[in-house]
Short mmCIF file of C-alpha atoms in Angstrom, two decimals:
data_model
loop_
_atom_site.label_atom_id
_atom_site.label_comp_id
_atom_site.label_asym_id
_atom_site.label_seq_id
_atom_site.Cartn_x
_atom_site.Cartn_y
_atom_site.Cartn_z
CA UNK A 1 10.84 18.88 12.30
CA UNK A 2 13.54 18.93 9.30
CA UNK A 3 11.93 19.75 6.11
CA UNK A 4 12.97 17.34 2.97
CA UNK A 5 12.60 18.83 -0.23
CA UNK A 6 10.84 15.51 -1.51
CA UNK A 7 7.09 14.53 -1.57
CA UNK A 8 6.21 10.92 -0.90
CA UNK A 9 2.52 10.04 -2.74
CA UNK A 10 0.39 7.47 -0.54
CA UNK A 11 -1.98 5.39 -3.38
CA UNK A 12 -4.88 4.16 -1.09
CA UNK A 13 -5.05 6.25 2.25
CA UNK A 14 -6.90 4.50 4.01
CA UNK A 15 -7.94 5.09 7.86
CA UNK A 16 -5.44 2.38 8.59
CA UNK A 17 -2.21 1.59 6.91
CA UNK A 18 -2.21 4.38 4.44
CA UNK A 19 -2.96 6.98 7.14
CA UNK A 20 -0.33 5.38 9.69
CA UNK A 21 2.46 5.38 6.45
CA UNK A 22 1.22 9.38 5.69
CA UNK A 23 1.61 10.04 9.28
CA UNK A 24 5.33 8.38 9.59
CA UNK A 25 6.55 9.93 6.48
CA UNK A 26 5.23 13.19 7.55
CA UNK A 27 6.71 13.04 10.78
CA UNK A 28 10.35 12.27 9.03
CA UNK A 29 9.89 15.85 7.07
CA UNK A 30 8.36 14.51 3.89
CA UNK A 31 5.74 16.42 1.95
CA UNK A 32 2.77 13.93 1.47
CA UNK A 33 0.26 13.33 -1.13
CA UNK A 34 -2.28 11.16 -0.02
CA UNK A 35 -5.37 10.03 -2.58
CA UNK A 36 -7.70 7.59 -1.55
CA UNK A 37 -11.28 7.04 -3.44
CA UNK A 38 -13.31 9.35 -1.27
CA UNK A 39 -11.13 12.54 -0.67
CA UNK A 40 -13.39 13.34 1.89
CA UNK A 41 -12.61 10.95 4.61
CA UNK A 42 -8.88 12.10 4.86
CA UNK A 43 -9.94 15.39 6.69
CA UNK A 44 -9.12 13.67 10.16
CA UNK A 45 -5.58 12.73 8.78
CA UNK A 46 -5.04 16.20 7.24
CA UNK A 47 -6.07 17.54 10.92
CA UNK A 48 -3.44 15.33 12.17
CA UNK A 49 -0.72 16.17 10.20
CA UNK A 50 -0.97 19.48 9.86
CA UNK A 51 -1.55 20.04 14.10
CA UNK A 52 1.97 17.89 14.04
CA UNK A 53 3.78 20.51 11.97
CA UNK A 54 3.82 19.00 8.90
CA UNK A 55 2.46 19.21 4.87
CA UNK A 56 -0.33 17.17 3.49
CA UNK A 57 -1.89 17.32 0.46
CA UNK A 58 -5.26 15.46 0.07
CA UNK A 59 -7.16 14.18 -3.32
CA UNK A 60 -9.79 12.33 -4.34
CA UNK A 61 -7.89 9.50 -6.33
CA UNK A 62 -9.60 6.39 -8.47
CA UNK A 63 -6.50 4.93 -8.68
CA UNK A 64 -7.92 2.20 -11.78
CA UNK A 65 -7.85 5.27 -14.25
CA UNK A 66 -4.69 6.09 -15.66
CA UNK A 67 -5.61 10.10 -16.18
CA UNK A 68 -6.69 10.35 -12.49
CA UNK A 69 -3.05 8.53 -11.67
CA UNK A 70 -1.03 10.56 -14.08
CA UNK A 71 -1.91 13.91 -12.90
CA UNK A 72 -2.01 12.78 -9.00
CA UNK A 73 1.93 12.00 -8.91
CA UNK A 74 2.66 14.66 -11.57
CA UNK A 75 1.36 17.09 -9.10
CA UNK A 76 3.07 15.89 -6.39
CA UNK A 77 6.28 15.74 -8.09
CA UNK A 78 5.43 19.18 -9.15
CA UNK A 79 5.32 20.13 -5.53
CA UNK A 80 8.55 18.44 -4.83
CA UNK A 81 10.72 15.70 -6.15
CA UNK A 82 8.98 12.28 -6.03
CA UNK A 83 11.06 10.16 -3.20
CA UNK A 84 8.86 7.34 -2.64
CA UNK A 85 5.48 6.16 -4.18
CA UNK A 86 3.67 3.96 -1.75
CA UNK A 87 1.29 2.10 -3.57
CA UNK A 88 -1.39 0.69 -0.71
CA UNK A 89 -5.08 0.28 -2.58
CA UNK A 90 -6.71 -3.07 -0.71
CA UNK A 91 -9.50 -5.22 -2.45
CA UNK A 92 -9.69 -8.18 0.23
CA UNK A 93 -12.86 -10.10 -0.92
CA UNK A 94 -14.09 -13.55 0.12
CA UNK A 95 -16.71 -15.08 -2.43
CA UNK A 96 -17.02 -18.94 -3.14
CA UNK A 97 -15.74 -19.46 -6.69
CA UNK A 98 -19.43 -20.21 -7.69
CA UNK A 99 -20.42 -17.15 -6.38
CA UNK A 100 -17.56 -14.75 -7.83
CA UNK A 101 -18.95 -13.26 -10.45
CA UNK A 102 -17.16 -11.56 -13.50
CA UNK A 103 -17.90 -7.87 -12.66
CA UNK A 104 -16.51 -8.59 -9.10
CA UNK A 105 -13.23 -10.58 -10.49
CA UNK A 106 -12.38 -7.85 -12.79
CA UNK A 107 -12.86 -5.21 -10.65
CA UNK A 108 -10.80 -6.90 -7.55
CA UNK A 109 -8.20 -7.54 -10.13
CA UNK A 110 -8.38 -3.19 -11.56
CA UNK A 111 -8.13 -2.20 -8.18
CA UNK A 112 -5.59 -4.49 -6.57
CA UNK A 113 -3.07 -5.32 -10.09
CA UNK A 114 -4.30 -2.88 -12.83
CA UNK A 115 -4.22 0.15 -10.61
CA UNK A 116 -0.43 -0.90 -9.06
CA UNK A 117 0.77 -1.39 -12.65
CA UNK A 118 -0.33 2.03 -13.40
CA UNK A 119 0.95 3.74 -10.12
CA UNK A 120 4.14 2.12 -10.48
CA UNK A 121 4.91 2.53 -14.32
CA UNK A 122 4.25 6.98 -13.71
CA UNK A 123 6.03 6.89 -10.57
CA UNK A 124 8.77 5.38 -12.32
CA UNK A 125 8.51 7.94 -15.20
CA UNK A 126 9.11 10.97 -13.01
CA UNK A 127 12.04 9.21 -11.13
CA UNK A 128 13.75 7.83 -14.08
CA UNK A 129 15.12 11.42 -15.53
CA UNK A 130 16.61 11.74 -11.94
CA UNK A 131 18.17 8.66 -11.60
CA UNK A 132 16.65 7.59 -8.46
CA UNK A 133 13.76 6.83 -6.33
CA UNK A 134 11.20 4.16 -4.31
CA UNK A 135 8.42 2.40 -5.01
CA UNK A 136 6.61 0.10 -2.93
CA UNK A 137 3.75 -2.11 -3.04
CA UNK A 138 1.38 -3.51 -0.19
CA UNK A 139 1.02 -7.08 -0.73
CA UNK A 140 -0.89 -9.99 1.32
CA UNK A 141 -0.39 -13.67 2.47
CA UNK A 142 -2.82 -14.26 -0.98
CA UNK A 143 0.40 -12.84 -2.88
CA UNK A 144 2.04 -15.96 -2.14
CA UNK A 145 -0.90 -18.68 -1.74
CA UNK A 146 -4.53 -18.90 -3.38
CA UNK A 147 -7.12 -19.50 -0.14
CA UNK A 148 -10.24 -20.82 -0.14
CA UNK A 149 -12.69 -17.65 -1.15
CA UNK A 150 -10.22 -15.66 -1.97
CA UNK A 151 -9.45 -16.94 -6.07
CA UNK A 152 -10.07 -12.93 -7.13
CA UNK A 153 -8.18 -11.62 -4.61
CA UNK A 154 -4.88 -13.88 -4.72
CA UNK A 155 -5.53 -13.88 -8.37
CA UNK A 156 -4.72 -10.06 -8.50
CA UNK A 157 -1.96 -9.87 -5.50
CA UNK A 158 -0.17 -12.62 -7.23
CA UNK A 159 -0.39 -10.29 -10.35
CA UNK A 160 0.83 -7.40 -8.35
CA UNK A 161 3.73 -9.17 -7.17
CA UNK A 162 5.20 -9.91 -10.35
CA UNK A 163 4.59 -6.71 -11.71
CA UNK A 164 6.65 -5.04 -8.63
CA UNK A 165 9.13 -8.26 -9.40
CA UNK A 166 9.23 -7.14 -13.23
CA UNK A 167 9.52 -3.70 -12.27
CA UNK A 168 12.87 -4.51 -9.60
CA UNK A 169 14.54 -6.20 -12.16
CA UNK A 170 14.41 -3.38 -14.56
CA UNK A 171 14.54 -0.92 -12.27
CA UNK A 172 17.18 -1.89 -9.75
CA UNK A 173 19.72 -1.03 -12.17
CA UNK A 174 18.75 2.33 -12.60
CA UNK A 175 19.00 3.12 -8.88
CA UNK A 176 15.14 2.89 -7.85
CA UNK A 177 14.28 0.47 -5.42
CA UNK A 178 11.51 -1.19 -6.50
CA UNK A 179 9.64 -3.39 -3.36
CA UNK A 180 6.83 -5.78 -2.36
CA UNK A 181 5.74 -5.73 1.81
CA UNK A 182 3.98 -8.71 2.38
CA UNK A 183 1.90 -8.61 5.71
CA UNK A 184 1.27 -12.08 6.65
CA UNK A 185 -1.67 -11.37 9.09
CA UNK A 186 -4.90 -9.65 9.83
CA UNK A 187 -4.34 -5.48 10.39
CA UNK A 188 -5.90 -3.98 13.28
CA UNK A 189 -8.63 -2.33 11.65
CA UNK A 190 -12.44 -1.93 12.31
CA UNK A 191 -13.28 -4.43 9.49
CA UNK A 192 -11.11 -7.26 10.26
CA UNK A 193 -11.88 -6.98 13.78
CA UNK A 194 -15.54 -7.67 13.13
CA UNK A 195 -15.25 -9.74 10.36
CA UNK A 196 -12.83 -12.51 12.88
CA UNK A 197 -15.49 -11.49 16.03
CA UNK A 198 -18.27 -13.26 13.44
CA UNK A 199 -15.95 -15.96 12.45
CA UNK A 200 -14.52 -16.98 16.02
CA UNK A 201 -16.41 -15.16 18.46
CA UNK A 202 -14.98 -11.95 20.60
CA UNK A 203 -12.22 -14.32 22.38
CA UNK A 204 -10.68 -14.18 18.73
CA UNK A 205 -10.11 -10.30 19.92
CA UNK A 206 -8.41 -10.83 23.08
CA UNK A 207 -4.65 -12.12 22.34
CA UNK A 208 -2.40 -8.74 20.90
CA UNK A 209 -0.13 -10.63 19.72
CA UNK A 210 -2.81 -12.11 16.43
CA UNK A 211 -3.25 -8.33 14.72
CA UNK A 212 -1.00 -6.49 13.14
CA UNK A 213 -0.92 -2.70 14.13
CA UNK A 214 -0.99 -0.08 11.38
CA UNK A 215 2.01 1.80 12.53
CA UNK A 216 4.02 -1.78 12.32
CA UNK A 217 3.59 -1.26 9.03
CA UNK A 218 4.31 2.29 8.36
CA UNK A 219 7.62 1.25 10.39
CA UNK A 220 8.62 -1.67 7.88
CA UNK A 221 8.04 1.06 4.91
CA UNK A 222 10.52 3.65 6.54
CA UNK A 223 12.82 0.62 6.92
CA UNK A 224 12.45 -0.49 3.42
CA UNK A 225 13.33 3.25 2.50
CA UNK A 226 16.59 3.28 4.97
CA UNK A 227 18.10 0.33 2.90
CA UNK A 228 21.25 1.30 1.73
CA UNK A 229 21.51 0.43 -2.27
CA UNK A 230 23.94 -2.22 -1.73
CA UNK A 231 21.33 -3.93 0.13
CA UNK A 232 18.49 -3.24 -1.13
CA UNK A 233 15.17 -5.66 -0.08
CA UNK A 234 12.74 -6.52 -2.99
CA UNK A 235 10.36 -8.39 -0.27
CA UNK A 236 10.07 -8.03 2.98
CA UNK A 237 7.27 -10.42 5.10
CA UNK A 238 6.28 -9.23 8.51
CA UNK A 239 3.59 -10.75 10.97
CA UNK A 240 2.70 -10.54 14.45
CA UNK A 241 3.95 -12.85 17.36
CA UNK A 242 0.99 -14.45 17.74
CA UNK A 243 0.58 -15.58 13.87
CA UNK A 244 1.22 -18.95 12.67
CA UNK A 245 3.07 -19.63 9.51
#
């Protein structure tokens, strides 16, 4: 594969979408730094990667504290110029408001606003002095509405959104596109197939068309990166077939 002198850093590498975005980036000759909280569990991705031909570089990351943040993209811009920071920590809880305590609204909101606002503001400090750059945020259908259970969680994705809004504005300007992915539907992962299994039964499983497969949304992040300036997206929404809106 072509080799880009560029890294592209991967906030919150998960199994799922982080690993599929990793994977896509990697495949398109991008250097990757992936951090997720337990460093550990990205040994299958490195495997995969690497057997593929191409670079990986894998850290344990807490991405709520600013010195852990700091020196994870300064490394990887170290390694090679920071393209694109891909900022993809999740925090999906569903608690009754009587029932959502204090120490679990403040941490949903560190890990899915405070943590973004941080990952954002040094990405943008290493790409500023070169006049260009991407950053991108995951965000959920909770960015947009508040559901019932989820008051932390849309609390903080609404926050995150108008950070990454804040940031476009300012940023947009100075060549760096700054933008917010919305995916309007459950993700194919082990979790949300066995949390909708205990909701609706296994028939909830059976139509493709109602989850949203990782690699769709690795695909709309290269997209989002292929925008030409003069059309640049700030948010994009994607959702299955199958999901009603």
């Amino acid at each position: 594969m072509p080799k880009r002198n560029a890294t592209v850093a991967v906030i919150g590498a998960g199994d799922y979408i982080g690993a599929e975005i990793a994977r896509k980036f990697a495949a398109e000759g991008f250097s990757i730094y992936a951090g997720r909280r337990n460093g550990d569990k990205l040994a299958p991705l490195v495997k995969d990667i690497e057997a593929a031909g191409g670079e990986i570089h894998a850290r344990s990351l807490d991405a709520r504290k600013e010195e852990e943040v700091i020196s994870f993209l300064s490394d990887a811009d170290k390694h090679a110029p920071l393209e694109v920071c891909i900022f993809n920590v999740g925090a999906n809880v569903n608690f009754p408001i009587l029932d959502t305590t204090e120490r679990v609204f403040r941490k949903v909101w560190e890990m899915a606003c405070y943590s973004g606002f941080l990952a954002g503001r040094e990405a943008a400090r290493l790409m500023l002095p070169r006049g260009g750059g991407n950053i991108f945020f995951t965000g959920a259908t909770a960015s947009l509405r508040g559901g019932s259970g989820f008051a932390a969680f849309a609390s903080a994705k609404f926050g995150l959104r108008a950070v990454g809004q804040a940031m476009a504005r300012e940023l947009g300007p100075k060549n760096i596109h700054v933008a917010h992915l919305i995916i309007d539907s459950g993700v194919d992962t082990a979790w949300v197939r066995e949390r909708r299994e205990q909701l609706w039964g296994k028939e909830a499983l059976e139509n493709p068309d109602l989850l949203m497969p990782p690699s769709s949304v690795a695909d709309a992040y290269w997209q989002l990166y292929q925008q030409p300036r003069s059309a640049w997206t700030f948010e994009m929404e994607i959702r299955p077939f199958g999901e009603k809106w």
